[in-house]
CSV table of C-alpha atoms in Angstrom, one decimal:
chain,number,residue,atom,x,y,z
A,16,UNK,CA,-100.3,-25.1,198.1
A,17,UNK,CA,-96.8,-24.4,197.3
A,18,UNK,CA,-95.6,-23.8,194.3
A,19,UNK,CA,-93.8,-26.8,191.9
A,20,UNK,CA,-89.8,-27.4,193.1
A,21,UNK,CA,-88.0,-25.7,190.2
A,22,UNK,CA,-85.5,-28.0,188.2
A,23,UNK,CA,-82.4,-29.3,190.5
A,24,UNK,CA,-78.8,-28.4,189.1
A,25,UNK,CA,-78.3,-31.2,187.7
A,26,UNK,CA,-81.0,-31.1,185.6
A,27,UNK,CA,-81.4,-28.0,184.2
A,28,UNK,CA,-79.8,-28.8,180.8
A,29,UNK,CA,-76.6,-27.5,178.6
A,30,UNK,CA,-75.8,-24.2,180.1
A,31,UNK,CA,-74.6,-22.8,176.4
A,32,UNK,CA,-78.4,-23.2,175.6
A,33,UNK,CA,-79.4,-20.4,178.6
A,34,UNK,CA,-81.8,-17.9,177.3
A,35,UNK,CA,-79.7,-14.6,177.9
A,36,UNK,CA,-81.9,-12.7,175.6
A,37,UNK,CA,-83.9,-11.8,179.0
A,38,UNK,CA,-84.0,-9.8,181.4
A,39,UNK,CA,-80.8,-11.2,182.8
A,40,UNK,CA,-79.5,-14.5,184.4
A,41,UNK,CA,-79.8,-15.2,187.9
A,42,UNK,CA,-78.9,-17.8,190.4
A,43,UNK,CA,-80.6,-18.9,193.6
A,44,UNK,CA,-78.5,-21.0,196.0
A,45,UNK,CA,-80.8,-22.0,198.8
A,46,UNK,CA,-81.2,-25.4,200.2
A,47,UNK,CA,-84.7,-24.8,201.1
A,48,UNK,CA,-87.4,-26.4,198.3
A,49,UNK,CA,-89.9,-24.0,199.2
A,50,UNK,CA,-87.8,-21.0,199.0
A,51,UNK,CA,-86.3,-22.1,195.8
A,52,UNK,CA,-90.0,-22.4,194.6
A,53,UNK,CA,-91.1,-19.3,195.5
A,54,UNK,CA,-88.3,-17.1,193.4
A,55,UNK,CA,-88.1,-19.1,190.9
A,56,UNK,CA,-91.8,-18.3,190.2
A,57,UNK,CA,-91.1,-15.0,190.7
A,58,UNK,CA,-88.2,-13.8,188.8
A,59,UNK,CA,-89.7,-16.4,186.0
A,60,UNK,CA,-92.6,-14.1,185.8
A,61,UNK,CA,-90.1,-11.3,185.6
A,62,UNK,CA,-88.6,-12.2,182.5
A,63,UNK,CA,-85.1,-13.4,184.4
A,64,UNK,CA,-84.0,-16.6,183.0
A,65,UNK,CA,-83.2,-18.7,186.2
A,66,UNK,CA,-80.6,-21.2,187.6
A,67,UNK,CA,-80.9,-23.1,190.9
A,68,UNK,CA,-78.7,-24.8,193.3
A,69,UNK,CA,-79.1,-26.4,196.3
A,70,UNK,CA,-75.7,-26.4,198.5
A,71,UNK,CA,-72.9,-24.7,198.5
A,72,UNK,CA,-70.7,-26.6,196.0
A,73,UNK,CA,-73.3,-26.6,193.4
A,74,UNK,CA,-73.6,-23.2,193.3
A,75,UNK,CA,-69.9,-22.6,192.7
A,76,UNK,CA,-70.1,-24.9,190.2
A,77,UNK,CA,-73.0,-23.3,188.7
A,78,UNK,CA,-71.9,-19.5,189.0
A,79,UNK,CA,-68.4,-20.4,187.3
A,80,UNK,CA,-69.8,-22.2,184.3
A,81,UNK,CA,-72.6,-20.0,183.4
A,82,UNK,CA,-71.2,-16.7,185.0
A,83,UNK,CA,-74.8,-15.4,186.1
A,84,UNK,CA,-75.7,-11.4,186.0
A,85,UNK,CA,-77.0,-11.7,189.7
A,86,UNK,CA,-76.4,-14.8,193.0
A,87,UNK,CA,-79.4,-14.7,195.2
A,88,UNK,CA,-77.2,-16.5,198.5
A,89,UNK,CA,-78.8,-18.0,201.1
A,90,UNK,CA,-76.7,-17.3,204.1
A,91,UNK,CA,-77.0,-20.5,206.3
A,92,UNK,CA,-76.8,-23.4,204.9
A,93,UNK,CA,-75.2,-27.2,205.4
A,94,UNK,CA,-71.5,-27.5,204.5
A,95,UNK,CA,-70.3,-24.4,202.9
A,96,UNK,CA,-72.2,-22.0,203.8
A,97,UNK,CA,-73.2,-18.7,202.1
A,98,UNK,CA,-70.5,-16.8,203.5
A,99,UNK,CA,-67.9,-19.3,202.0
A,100,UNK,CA,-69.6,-19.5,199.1
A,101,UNK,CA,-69.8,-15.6,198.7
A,102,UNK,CA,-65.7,-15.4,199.7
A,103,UNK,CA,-64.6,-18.3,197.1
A,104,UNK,CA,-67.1,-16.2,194.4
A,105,UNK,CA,-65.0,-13.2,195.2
A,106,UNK,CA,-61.4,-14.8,195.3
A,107,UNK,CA,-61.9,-16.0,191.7
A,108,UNK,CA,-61.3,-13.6,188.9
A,109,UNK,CA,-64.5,-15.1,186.2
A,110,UNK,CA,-67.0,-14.6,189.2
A,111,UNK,CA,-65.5,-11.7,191.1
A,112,UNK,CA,-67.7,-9.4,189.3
A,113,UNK,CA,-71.0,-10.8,189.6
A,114,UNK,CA,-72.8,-9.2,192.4
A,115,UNK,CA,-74.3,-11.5,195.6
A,116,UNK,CA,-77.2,-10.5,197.3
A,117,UNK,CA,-77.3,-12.7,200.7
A,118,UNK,CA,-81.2,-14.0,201.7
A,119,UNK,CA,-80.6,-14.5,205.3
A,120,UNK,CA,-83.0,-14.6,208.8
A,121,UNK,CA,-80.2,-13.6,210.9
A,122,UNK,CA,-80.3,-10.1,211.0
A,123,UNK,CA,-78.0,-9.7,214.3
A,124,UNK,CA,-75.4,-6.5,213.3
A,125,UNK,CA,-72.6,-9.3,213.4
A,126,UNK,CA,-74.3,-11.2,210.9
A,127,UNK,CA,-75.4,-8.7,208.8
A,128,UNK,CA,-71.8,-7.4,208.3
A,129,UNK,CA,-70.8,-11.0,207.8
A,130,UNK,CA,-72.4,-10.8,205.0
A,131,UNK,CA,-70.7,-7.7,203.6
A,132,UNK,CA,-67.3,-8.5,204.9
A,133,UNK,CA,-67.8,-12.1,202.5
A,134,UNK,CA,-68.2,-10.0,199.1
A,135,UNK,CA,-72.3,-9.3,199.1
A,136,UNK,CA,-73.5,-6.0,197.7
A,137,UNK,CA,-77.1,-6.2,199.6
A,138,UNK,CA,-79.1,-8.5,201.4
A,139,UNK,CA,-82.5,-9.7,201.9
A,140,UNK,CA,-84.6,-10.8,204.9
A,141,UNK,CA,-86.3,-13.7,205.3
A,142,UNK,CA,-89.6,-14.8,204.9
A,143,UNK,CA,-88.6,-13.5,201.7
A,144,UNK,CA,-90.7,-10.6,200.1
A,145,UNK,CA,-90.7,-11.5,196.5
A,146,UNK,CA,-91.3,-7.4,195.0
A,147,UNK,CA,-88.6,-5.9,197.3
A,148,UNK,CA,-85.6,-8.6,195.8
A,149,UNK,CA,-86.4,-7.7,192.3
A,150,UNK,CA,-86.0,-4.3,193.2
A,151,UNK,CA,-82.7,-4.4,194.9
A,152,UNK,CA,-81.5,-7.1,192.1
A,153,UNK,CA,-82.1,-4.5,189.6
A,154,UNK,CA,-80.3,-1.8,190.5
A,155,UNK,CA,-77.3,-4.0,191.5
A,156,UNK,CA,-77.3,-5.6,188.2
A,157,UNK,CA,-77.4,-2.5,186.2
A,158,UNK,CA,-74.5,-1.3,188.4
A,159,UNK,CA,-73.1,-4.8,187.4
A,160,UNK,CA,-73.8,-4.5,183.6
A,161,UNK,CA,-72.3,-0.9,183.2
A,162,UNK,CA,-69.0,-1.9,185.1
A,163,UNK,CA,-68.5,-4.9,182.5
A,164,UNK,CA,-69.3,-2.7,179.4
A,165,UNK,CA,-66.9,-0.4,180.5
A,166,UNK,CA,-64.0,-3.6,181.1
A,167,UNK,CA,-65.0,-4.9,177.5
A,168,UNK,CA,-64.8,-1.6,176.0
A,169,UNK,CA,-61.2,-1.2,177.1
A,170,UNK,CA,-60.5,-4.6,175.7
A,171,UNK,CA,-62.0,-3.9,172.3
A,172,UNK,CA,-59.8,-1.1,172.2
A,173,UNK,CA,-56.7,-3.1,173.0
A,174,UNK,CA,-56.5,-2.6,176.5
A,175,UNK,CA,-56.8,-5.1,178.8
A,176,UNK,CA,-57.7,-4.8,182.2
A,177,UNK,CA,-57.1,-6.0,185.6
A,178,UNK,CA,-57.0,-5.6,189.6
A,179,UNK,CA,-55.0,-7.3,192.1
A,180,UNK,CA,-55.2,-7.2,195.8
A,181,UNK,CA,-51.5,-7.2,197.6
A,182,UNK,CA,-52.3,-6.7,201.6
A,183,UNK,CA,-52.6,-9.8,204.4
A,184,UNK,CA,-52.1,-13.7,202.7
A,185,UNK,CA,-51.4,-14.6,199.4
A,186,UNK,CA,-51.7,-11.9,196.4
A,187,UNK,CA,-54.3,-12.4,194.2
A,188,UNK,CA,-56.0,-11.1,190.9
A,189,UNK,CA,-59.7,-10.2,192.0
A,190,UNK,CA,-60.8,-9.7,188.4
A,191,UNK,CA,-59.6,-9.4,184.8
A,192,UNK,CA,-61.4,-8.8,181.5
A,193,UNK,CA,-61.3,-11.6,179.0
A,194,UNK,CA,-58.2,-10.0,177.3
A,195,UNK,CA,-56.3,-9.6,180.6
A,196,UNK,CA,-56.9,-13.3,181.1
A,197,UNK,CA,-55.3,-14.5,177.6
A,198,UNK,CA,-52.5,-12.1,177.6
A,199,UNK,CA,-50.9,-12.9,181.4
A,200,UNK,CA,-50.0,-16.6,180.2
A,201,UNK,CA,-48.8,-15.9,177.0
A,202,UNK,CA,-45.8,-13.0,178.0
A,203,UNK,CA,-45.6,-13.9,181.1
A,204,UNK,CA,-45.4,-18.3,181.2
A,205,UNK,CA,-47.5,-18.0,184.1
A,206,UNK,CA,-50.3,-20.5,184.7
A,207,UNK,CA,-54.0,-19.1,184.0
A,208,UNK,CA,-55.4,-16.7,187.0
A,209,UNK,CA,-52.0,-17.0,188.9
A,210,UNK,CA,-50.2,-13.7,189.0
A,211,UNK,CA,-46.9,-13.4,187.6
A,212,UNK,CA,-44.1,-12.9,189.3
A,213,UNK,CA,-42.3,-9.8,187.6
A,214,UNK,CA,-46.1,-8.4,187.8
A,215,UNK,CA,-45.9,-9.2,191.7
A,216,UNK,CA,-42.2,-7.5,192.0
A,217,UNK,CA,-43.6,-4.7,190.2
A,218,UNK,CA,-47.3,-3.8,192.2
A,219,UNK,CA,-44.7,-4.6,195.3
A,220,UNK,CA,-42.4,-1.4,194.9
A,221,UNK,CA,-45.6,0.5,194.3
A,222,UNK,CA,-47.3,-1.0,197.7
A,223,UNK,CA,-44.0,0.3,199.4
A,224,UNK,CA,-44.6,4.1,197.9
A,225,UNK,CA,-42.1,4.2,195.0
A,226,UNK,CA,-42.5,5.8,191.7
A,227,UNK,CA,-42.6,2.8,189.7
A,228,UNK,CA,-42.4,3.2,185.5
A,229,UNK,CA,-44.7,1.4,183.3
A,230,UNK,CA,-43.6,-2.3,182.9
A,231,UNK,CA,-42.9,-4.1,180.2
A,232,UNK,CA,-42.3,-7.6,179.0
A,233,UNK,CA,-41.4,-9.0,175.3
A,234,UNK,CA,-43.5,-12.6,174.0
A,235,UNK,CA,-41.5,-15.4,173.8
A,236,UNK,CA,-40.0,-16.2,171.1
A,237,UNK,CA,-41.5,-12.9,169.0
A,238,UNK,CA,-39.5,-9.9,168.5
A,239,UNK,CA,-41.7,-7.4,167.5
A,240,UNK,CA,-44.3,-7.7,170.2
A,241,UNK,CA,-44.4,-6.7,173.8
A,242,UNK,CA,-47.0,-6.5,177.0
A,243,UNK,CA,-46.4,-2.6,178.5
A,244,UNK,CA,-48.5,-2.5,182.0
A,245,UNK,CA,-49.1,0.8,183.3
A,246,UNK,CA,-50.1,1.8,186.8
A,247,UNK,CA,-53.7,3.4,187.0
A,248,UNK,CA,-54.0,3.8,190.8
A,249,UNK,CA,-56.1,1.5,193.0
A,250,UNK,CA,-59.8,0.5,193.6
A,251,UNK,CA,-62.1,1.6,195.9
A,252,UNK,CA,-61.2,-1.7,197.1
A,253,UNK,CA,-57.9,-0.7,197.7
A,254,UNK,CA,-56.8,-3.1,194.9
A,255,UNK,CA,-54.0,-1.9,192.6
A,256,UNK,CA,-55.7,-1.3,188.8
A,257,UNK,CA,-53.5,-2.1,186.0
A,258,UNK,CA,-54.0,-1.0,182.6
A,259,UNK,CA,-52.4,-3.8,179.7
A,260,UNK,CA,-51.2,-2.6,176.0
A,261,UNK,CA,-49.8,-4.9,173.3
A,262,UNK,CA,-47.5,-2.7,171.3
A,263,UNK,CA,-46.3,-4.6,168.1
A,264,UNK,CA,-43.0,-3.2,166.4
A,265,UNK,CA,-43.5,-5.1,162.8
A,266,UNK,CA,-44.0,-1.9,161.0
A,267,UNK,CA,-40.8,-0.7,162.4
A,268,UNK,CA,-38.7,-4.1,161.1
A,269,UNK,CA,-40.6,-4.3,157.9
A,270,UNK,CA,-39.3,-0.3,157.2
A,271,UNK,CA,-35.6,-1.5,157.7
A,272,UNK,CA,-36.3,-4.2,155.6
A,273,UNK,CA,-38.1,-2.4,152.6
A,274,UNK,CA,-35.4,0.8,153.5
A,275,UNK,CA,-31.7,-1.2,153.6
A,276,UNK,CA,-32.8,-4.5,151.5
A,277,UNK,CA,-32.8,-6.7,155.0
A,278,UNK,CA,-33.6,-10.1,155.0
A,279,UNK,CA,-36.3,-10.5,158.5
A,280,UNK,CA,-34.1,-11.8,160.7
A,281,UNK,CA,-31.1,-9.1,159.7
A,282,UNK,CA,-34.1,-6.2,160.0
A,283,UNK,CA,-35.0,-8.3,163.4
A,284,UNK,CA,-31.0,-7.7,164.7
A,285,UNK,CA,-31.1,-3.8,164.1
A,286,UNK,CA,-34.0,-3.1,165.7
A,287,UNK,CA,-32.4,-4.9,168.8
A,288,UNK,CA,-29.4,-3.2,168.4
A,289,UNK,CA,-30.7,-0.2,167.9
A,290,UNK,CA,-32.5,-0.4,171.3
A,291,UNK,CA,-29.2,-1.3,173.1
A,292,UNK,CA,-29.0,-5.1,173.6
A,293,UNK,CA,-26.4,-7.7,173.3
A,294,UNK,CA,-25.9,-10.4,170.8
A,295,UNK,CA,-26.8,-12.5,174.3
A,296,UNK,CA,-29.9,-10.7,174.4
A,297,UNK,CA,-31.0,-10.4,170.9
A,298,UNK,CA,-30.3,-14.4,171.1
A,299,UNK,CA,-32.6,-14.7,173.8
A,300,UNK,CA,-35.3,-12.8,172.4
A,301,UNK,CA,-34.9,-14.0,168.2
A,302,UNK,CA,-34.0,-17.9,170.1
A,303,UNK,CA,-31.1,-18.1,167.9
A,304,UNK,CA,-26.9,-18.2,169.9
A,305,UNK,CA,-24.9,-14.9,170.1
A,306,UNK,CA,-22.5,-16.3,167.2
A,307,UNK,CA,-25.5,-16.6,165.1
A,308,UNK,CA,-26.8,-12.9,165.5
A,309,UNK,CA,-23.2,-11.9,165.2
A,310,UNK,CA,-23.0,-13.3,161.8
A,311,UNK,CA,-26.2,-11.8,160.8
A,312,UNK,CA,-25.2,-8.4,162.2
A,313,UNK,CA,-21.7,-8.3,159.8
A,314,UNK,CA,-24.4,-8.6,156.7
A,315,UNK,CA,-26.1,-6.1,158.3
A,316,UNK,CA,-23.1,-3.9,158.3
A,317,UNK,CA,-21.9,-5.0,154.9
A,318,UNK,CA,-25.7,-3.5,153.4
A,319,UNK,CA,-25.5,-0.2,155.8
A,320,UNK,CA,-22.0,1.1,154.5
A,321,UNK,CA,-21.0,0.7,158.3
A,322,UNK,CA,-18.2,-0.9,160.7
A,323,UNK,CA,-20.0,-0.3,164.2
A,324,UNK,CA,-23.3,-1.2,165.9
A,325,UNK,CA,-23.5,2.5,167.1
A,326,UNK,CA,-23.4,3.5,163.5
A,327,UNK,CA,-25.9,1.2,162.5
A,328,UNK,CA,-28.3,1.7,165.3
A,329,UNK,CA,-27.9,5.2,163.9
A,330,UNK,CA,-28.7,4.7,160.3
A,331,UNK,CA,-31.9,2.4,161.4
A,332,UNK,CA,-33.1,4.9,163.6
A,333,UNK,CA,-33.0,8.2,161.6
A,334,UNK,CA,-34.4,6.3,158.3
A,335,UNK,CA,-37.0,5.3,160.2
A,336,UNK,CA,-37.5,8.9,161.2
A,337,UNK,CA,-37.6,9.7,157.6
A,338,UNK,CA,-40.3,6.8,156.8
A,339,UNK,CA,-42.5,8.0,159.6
A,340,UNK,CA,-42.4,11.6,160.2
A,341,UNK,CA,-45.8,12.0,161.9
């Protein structure tokens, strides 16, 4: 007698009420009742709290909503099959990380590196042997846990992280931690998971084997901040790794402020000038018109004692040396 059909998809409840207090989340895509039975029971009995989908689209659905620890992927199945389903996992960066073991009879060498070629880390043959998937899960989930503690550590430390792959068809990220995700939009106006182009220009002179400098971009609209990328190298995946750091120069226009008795914007204008741009640029950046951050520059002359933007980049710069000697 088999074993009760676990819970379809649709079914299964709010996903924000998941138990993730177990021994991890996992997701079986087969279209097979009887198989779906049979591991559910199994990895219930485990202590794995346990999603289920029956095709293809489901199980997309599934894995980018709940973001599971582990995808149990049955290889053949109607419509998109596994090997889709394992590529699409892979092309987006919220599911790229999670690790797909393939449950598949074909075992033919073709097949079998099929299954690799799609994104899998393992697979599994069928008639499936319950004792010998939980052992291959394990170890590919703790390899799976340790990389994504390592991504959220850089992000708690302020710096984001992310991968992106360059070679044949159209460049794409193939993963980003949480912070890498929120900070793309925001400096660069770029839509969410879509790489930016000045990020694209960038990785490009790299892929062509020039020195490139670290990259850096200011927010819209916000003076004081800016986005520096620097160039780590690339994957084993041959995917170029990017470190992100949000520097913020606030401390450096609130010590021309408190130091020459600035108003914001005026202490806003020197630090601009004294890094080298035009009224047109500190415009751009402050959103204000040249004639505007000309006027505010001639008060900021009037407080400094000085007739020149070289002498008042000066004065900015070496009392700022004196506030902050370290």
């Amino acid at each position: 007698m088999h074993s009760p059909r676990p819970t379809p998809p649709e079914a299964a409840g709010p996903l924000d009420r998941l138990d993730r207090s177990r021994a991890g989340l996992v997701l079986i895509v087969d279209d097979v009742p009887d198989n779906l039975a049979l591991l559910h029971d199994a990895l219930d009995a485990a202590g794995y709290t346990v999603l289920v989908a029956t095709d293809g689209a489901s199980a997309l659905l599934r894995a980018a909503q709940a973001e599971p620890d582990i995808v149990l992927l049955d290889a053949v199945m109607p419509g998109l099959d596994g090997f889709e389903v394992a590529r699409r996992l892979k092309a987006g960066p919220e599911t790229a990380h999670i690790p797909v073991v393939f449950m598949t009879g074909l075992t033919d060498t073709e097949h079998v590196l099929a299954a690799f070629e799609a994104g899998g880390v393992d697979y599994v043959t069928k008639p499936i042997r319950p004792p010998e998937v939980l052992a291959r899960m394990a170890a590919h989930m703790q390899a799976a846990r340790q990389a994504r503690q390592a991504r959220n550590a850089l992000d708690a430390y302020g710096h984001a992280t992310l991968s992106l792959r360059l070679g044949p068809g159209q460049p794409r990220l193939t993963w980003q931690t949480p912070l890498a995700r929120r900070w793309l939009p925001d400096y660069f106006g770029s839509a969410v998971d879509e790489v930016p182009a000045p990020l694209l220009a960038w990785l490009a002179q790299a892929e062509a084997g020039r020195e490139v400098r670290p990259l850096a971009t200011r927010l819209p609209r916000d003076g004081a901040r800016q986005l520096v990328c620097t160039l780590q190298g690339r994957t084993v995946d041959e995917d170029w790794l990017v470190v992100l750091r949000e520097v913020n120069d606030a401390a450096t226009v609130e010590a021309t402020m408190q130091a020459f008795g600035l108003t914001l914007r005026e202490s806003e204008v020197l630090y601009w000038v004294a890094k080298g741009k035009t009224n047109r640029d500190i415009g751009d950046i402050l959103g204000s018109s040249p004639a505007t951050v000309k006027k505010h520059l001639e008060r900021v002359y009037e407080k400094l004692g000085v007739e020149t933007r070289t002498a008042a980049a000066a004065l900015a710069m070496q009392r700022v040396r004196e506030l902050n000697p370290a």
